[in-house]
Short mmCIF file of C-alpha atoms in Angstrom, two decimals:
data_model
loop_
_atom_site.label_atom_id
_atom_site.label_comp_id
_atom_site.label_asym_id
_atom_site.label_seq_id
_atom_site.Cartn_x
_atom_site.Cartn_y
_atom_site.Cartn_z
CA UNK A 1 20.80 55.82 -24.68
CA UNK A 2 21.99 54.43 -21.35
CA UNK A 3 21.22 50.79 -20.60
CA UNK A 4 22.52 50.32 -17.05
CA UNK A 5 20.69 49.27 -13.93
CA UNK A 6 18.67 46.64 -15.75
CA UNK A 7 15.43 46.07 -13.90
CA UNK A 8 13.36 42.84 -13.73
CA UNK A 9 10.39 42.50 -16.04
CA UNK A 10 7.31 44.24 -14.67
CA UNK A 11 9.22 47.01 -12.90
CA UNK A 12 9.03 50.63 -14.01
CA UNK A 13 11.95 51.51 -16.27
CA UNK A 14 13.06 53.67 -19.20
CA UNK A 15 15.22 51.85 -21.77
CA UNK A 16 16.05 49.29 -19.08
CA UNK A 17 17.00 51.87 -16.46
CA UNK A 18 15.11 51.29 -13.22
CA UNK A 19 13.06 54.21 -11.91
CA UNK A 20 12.64 52.80 -8.41
CA UNK A 21 15.67 52.14 -6.25
CA UNK A 22 16.40 51.74 -2.60
CA UNK A 23 14.02 54.48 -1.45
CA UNK A 24 10.96 52.26 -1.38
CA UNK A 25 7.63 52.15 -3.28
CA UNK A 26 6.61 55.15 -5.39
CA UNK A 27 3.16 56.39 -6.29
CA UNK A 28 2.12 56.87 -9.92
CA UNK A 29 2.95 60.60 -10.02
CA UNK A 30 6.42 60.07 -8.53
CA UNK A 31 7.10 57.38 -11.14
CA UNK A 32 6.00 59.73 -13.93
CA UNK A 33 8.29 62.45 -12.63
CA UNK A 34 11.23 60.07 -12.50
CA UNK A 35 10.45 58.77 -15.97
CA UNK A 36 10.51 62.33 -17.36
CA UNK A 37 13.81 63.03 -15.59
CA UNK A 38 15.35 59.82 -16.92
CA UNK A 39 14.17 60.49 -20.48
CA UNK A 40 15.85 63.89 -20.32
CA UNK A 41 19.01 62.53 -18.69
CA UNK A 42 19.38 59.94 -21.43
CA UNK A 43 18.64 62.55 -24.13
CA UNK A 44 21.39 64.76 -22.68
CA UNK A 45 23.82 61.85 -23.03
CA UNK A 46 22.68 61.27 -26.63
CA UNK A 47 23.28 64.97 -27.39
CA UNK A 48 26.80 64.72 -25.89
CA UNK A 49 25.85 67.19 -23.18
CA UNK A 50 26.43 64.64 -20.43
CA UNK A 51 29.12 61.99 -20.08
CA UNK A 52 27.81 58.49 -20.71
CA UNK A 53 29.34 57.34 -17.42
CA UNK A 54 26.85 59.46 -15.44
CA UNK A 55 25.11 56.98 -13.15
CA UNK A 56 21.30 56.85 -13.11
CA UNK A 57 20.01 57.89 -9.68
CA UNK A 58 18.54 55.20 -7.45
CA UNK A 59 16.76 57.74 -5.23
CA UNK A 60 15.34 60.11 -7.86
CA UNK A 61 18.00 62.77 -7.23
CA UNK A 62 19.97 63.64 -10.37
CA UNK A 63 23.69 64.34 -10.22
CA UNK A 64 24.75 67.98 -10.45
CA UNK A 65 26.25 67.26 -13.87
CA UNK A 66 22.98 65.69 -15.08
CA UNK A 67 20.91 68.63 -13.82
CA UNK A 68 23.17 71.11 -15.63
CA UNK A 69 23.13 68.98 -18.80
CA UNK A 70 19.32 68.77 -18.78
CA UNK A 71 19.12 72.54 -18.38
CA UNK A 72 21.38 72.95 -21.42
CA UNK A 73 19.32 70.35 -23.32
CA UNK A 74 16.07 72.18 -22.67
CA UNK A 75 17.58 75.52 -23.71
CA UNK A 76 18.64 73.88 -26.96
CA UNK A 77 15.58 71.80 -27.77
CA UNK A 78 12.60 73.53 -26.13
CA UNK A 79 12.30 76.88 -27.88
CA UNK A 80 9.43 79.18 -26.94
CA UNK A 81 8.74 82.32 -29.02
CA UNK A 82 8.01 85.61 -27.28
CA UNK A 83 4.26 86.33 -27.07
CA UNK A 84 3.11 89.24 -29.22
CA UNK A 85 1.53 92.33 -27.70
CA UNK A 86 -1.71 91.40 -29.46
CA UNK A 87 -1.69 87.96 -27.82
CA UNK A 88 -0.96 89.55 -24.44
CA UNK A 89 -3.84 92.00 -24.83
CA UNK A 90 -6.24 89.20 -25.77
CA UNK A 91 -5.17 87.18 -22.73
CA UNK A 92 -5.56 90.19 -20.44
CA UNK A 93 -9.01 90.98 -21.82
CA UNK A 94 -10.13 87.39 -21.21
CA UNK A 95 -8.67 87.22 -17.69
CA UNK A 96 -9.16 90.71 -16.27
CA UNK A 97 -10.17 89.49 -12.85
CA UNK A 98 -7.04 87.35 -12.60
CA UNK A 99 -4.93 90.50 -12.91
CA UNK A 100 -6.87 92.41 -10.32
CA UNK A 101 -4.99 93.92 -7.41
CA UNK A 102 -6.02 92.82 -3.94
CA UNK A 103 -8.35 89.96 -4.95
CA UNK A 104 -9.14 87.76 -1.96
CA UNK A 105 -11.10 84.55 -1.50
CA UNK A 106 -12.44 83.10 1.74
CA UNK A 107 -12.51 79.35 1.36
CA UNK A 108 -12.46 76.04 3.11
CA UNK A 109 -11.34 72.65 1.86
CA UNK A 110 -11.09 68.93 2.50
CA UNK A 111 -7.65 67.61 1.55
CA UNK A 112 -7.06 64.05 0.37
CA UNK A 113 -3.27 63.99 0.50
CA UNK A 114 -1.25 62.03 -2.05
CA UNK A 115 1.49 60.40 0.01
CA UNK A 116 4.02 57.70 -0.68
CA UNK A 117 2.38 54.34 -1.25
CA UNK A 118 -1.18 55.67 -1.37
CA UNK A 119 -3.62 54.07 -3.82
CA UNK A 120 -4.31 57.15 -5.97
CA UNK A 121 -7.30 55.57 -7.70
CA UNK A 122 -8.98 54.71 -4.39
CA UNK A 123 -8.09 58.14 -3.02
CA UNK A 124 -9.73 59.82 -6.01
CA UNK A 125 -12.86 57.74 -5.55
CA UNK A 126 -13.12 58.80 -1.88
CA UNK A 127 -12.57 62.45 -2.85
CA UNK A 128 -15.20 62.30 -5.60
CA UNK A 129 -17.69 60.60 -3.27
CA UNK A 130 -17.11 63.31 -0.67
CA UNK A 131 -17.51 66.06 -3.28
CA UNK A 132 -20.83 64.57 -4.37
CA UNK A 133 -21.98 64.20 -0.77
CA UNK A 134 -21.33 67.82 0.27
CA UNK A 135 -22.94 69.13 -2.93
CA UNK A 136 -26.13 67.11 -2.41
CA UNK A 137 -27.28 68.99 0.70
CA UNK A 138 -29.22 72.20 0.94
CA UNK A 139 -27.34 75.32 2.05
CA UNK A 140 -27.64 74.85 5.82
CA UNK A 141 -27.14 71.10 5.78
CA UNK A 142 -24.23 71.45 3.36
CA UNK A 143 -22.47 73.69 5.86
CA UNK A 144 -22.70 71.00 8.52
CA UNK A 145 -21.84 68.21 6.08
CA UNK A 146 -18.76 70.02 4.81
CA UNK A 147 -17.44 70.75 8.31
CA UNK A 148 -18.07 67.19 9.47
CA UNK A 149 -16.39 65.74 6.38
CA UNK A 150 -13.39 68.04 6.85
CA UNK A 151 -13.08 67.05 10.51
CA UNK A 152 -13.16 63.33 9.78
CA UNK A 153 -11.49 63.05 6.37
CA UNK A 154 -9.18 65.99 5.69
CA UNK A 155 -5.42 65.45 5.89
CA UNK A 156 -4.95 69.18 6.57
CA UNK A 157 -4.76 70.66 10.11
CA UNK A 158 -7.60 72.97 9.04
CA UNK A 159 -9.90 69.96 9.31
CA UNK A 160 -10.29 70.61 13.03
CA UNK A 161 -11.80 74.00 12.08
CA UNK A 162 -14.16 72.55 9.50
CA UNK A 163 -11.60 73.01 6.73
CA UNK A 164 -11.64 76.82 7.06
CA UNK A 165 -8.62 78.44 5.37
CA UNK A 166 -9.70 82.02 6.08
CA UNK A 167 -9.10 84.81 3.58
CA UNK A 168 -6.54 83.88 0.92
CA UNK A 169 -4.58 85.83 -1.68
CA UNK A 170 -3.20 84.18 -4.81
CA UNK A 171 0.37 84.66 -3.59
CA UNK A 172 -0.36 82.69 -0.44
CA UNK A 173 -1.41 79.55 -2.35
CA UNK A 174 0.36 76.99 -4.48
CA UNK A 175 0.06 78.25 -8.11
CA UNK A 176 -2.02 75.28 -9.26
CA UNK A 177 -4.42 75.81 -6.33
CA UNK A 178 -4.60 79.58 -6.95
CA UNK A 179 -5.52 79.05 -10.62
CA UNK A 180 -8.68 77.24 -9.56
CA UNK A 181 -9.72 79.79 -6.93
CA UNK A 182 -8.78 83.19 -8.32
CA UNK A 183 -10.00 84.97 -11.43
CA UNK A 184 -13.40 83.24 -11.31
CA UNK A 185 -16.86 84.24 -10.12
CA UNK A 186 -17.87 80.91 -8.55
CA UNK A 187 -19.15 80.88 -4.98
CA UNK A 188 -20.08 77.70 -3.17
CA UNK A 189 -18.70 74.18 -3.41
CA UNK A 190 -16.69 73.94 -6.62
CA UNK A 191 -18.16 71.26 -8.93
CA UNK A 192 -14.74 69.66 -9.50
CA UNK A 193 -11.83 68.36 -7.47
CA UNK A 194 -8.92 70.79 -7.26
CA UNK A 195 -5.55 69.16 -7.90
CA UNK A 196 -2.41 70.47 -6.24
CA UNK A 197 1.06 69.22 -5.31
CA UNK A 198 -0.45 68.26 -1.95
CA UNK A 199 -3.24 66.08 -3.30
CA UNK A 200 -6.92 66.37 -4.15
CA UNK A 201 -9.09 69.08 -2.61
CA UNK A 202 -12.83 69.48 -2.22
CA UNK A 203 -13.15 73.28 -2.06
CA UNK A 204 -15.93 75.62 -1.05
CA UNK A 205 -15.63 79.33 -1.82
CA UNK A 206 -17.46 81.17 0.95
CA UNK A 207 -16.88 84.78 -0.13
CA UNK A 208 -15.04 86.75 -2.80
CA UNK A 209 -13.45 90.19 -2.69
CA UNK A 210 -12.68 90.97 -6.36
CA UNK A 211 -10.13 93.70 -5.71
CA UNK A 212 -9.34 96.37 -8.31
CA UNK A 213 -8.81 95.59 -12.01
CA UNK A 214 -5.44 96.71 -13.34
CA UNK A 215 -5.00 98.22 -16.84
CA UNK A 216 -3.05 96.21 -19.39
CA UNK A 217 -0.05 98.54 -19.29
CA UNK A 218 0.35 97.97 -15.53
CA UNK A 219 0.44 94.18 -15.82
CA UNK A 220 1.86 93.65 -19.32
CA UNK A 221 5.01 92.00 -17.93
CA UNK A 222 3.03 89.56 -15.81
CA UNK A 223 0.76 88.72 -18.75
CA UNK A 224 3.73 88.02 -21.02
CA UNK A 225 5.32 85.83 -18.32
CA UNK A 226 2.11 83.82 -17.95
CA UNK A 227 1.91 83.22 -21.71
CA UNK A 228 5.57 82.25 -21.87
CA UNK A 229 5.11 79.77 -19.05
CA UNK A 230 2.05 78.22 -20.71
CA UNK A 231 3.89 77.95 -24.03
CA UNK A 232 6.93 76.44 -22.31
CA UNK A 233 4.89 73.76 -20.55
CA UNK A 234 3.22 72.87 -23.88
CA UNK A 235 6.57 72.71 -25.70
CA UNK A 236 8.16 70.65 -22.93
CA UNK A 237 5.23 68.23 -22.96
CA UNK A 238 5.58 67.81 -26.73
CA UNK A 239 9.33 67.26 -26.44
CA UNK A 240 8.84 64.61 -23.76
CA UNK A 241 6.28 62.88 -25.97
CA UNK A 242 8.85 62.74 -28.77
CA UNK A 243 11.45 61.28 -26.42
CA UNK A 244 8.92 58.80 -25.01
CA UNK A 245 8.00 57.70 -28.53
CA UNK A 246 11.63 56.83 -29.18
CA UNK A 247 12.16 55.03 -25.87
CA UNK A 248 11.19 51.69 -24.36
CA UNK A 249 9.08 52.57 -21.32
CA UNK A 250 7.66 49.97 -18.96
CA UNK A 251 5.50 50.22 -15.86
CA UNK A 252 4.68 53.93 -16.04
CA UNK A 253 2.22 56.04 -18.06
CA UNK A 254 3.89 59.36 -18.87
CA UNK A 255 0.85 60.54 -20.85
CA UNK A 256 -1.19 60.50 -17.65
CA UNK A 257 0.84 63.33 -16.14
CA UNK A 258 -1.13 66.57 -15.88
CA UNK A 259 2.07 68.58 -16.16
CA UNK A 260 5.49 67.37 -17.24
CA UNK A 261 7.11 67.85 -13.84
CA UNK A 262 10.83 67.20 -13.85
CA UNK A 263 12.87 66.67 -10.74
#
């Protein structure tokens, strides 16, 4: 594997290739993403899918050749079988509400944004403390506490309106946020932080409109796509673990990534 851009001891690197360049400090999740990208870039070189002269990026942006090579690498090495109809039917039966038509949720949130240079551990502690605080009030007091916390702490413009997001549909939300809100029966402050690409959210579901359940035949394609995506993420995670086990990785914990995001 490539061994250019040697980085000083203590810096994040994969097989000696620095993950942080001229674009300034990176948070833990950005480092993990770059580590995954670099593992795949080096694997593409090892598989002769990418010329060994391809330069590692110093800003996290892969070359066009590297991006195409990684795509070819994943097609070759990450194989996902088609889900059976039986598996699709089981999934549909267990997630009927998720495949409802017209489901809506009225919610509000307090966003703790993950931005460049932020101390993620301290941010999580503040988010968890806020979650505990708004859950420890009775119904009327909780309403006031949530709105006040949103106004003073939320990094979302909705904070000025007490965190109110109005009525939401799953298509209007980031997928990882929608998974936590839709297809469930919970109403009230969710007992867990919701993670999204924007950061950590304290979420309260105010009302639910369940919509109309759709028969399996009407949503079979969507069910199969969901199962394929889940299987692909699992297979990609396993492949990255194999690559990581064969590499010398310093200054970054790939196992801590919730999803193997690749830039």
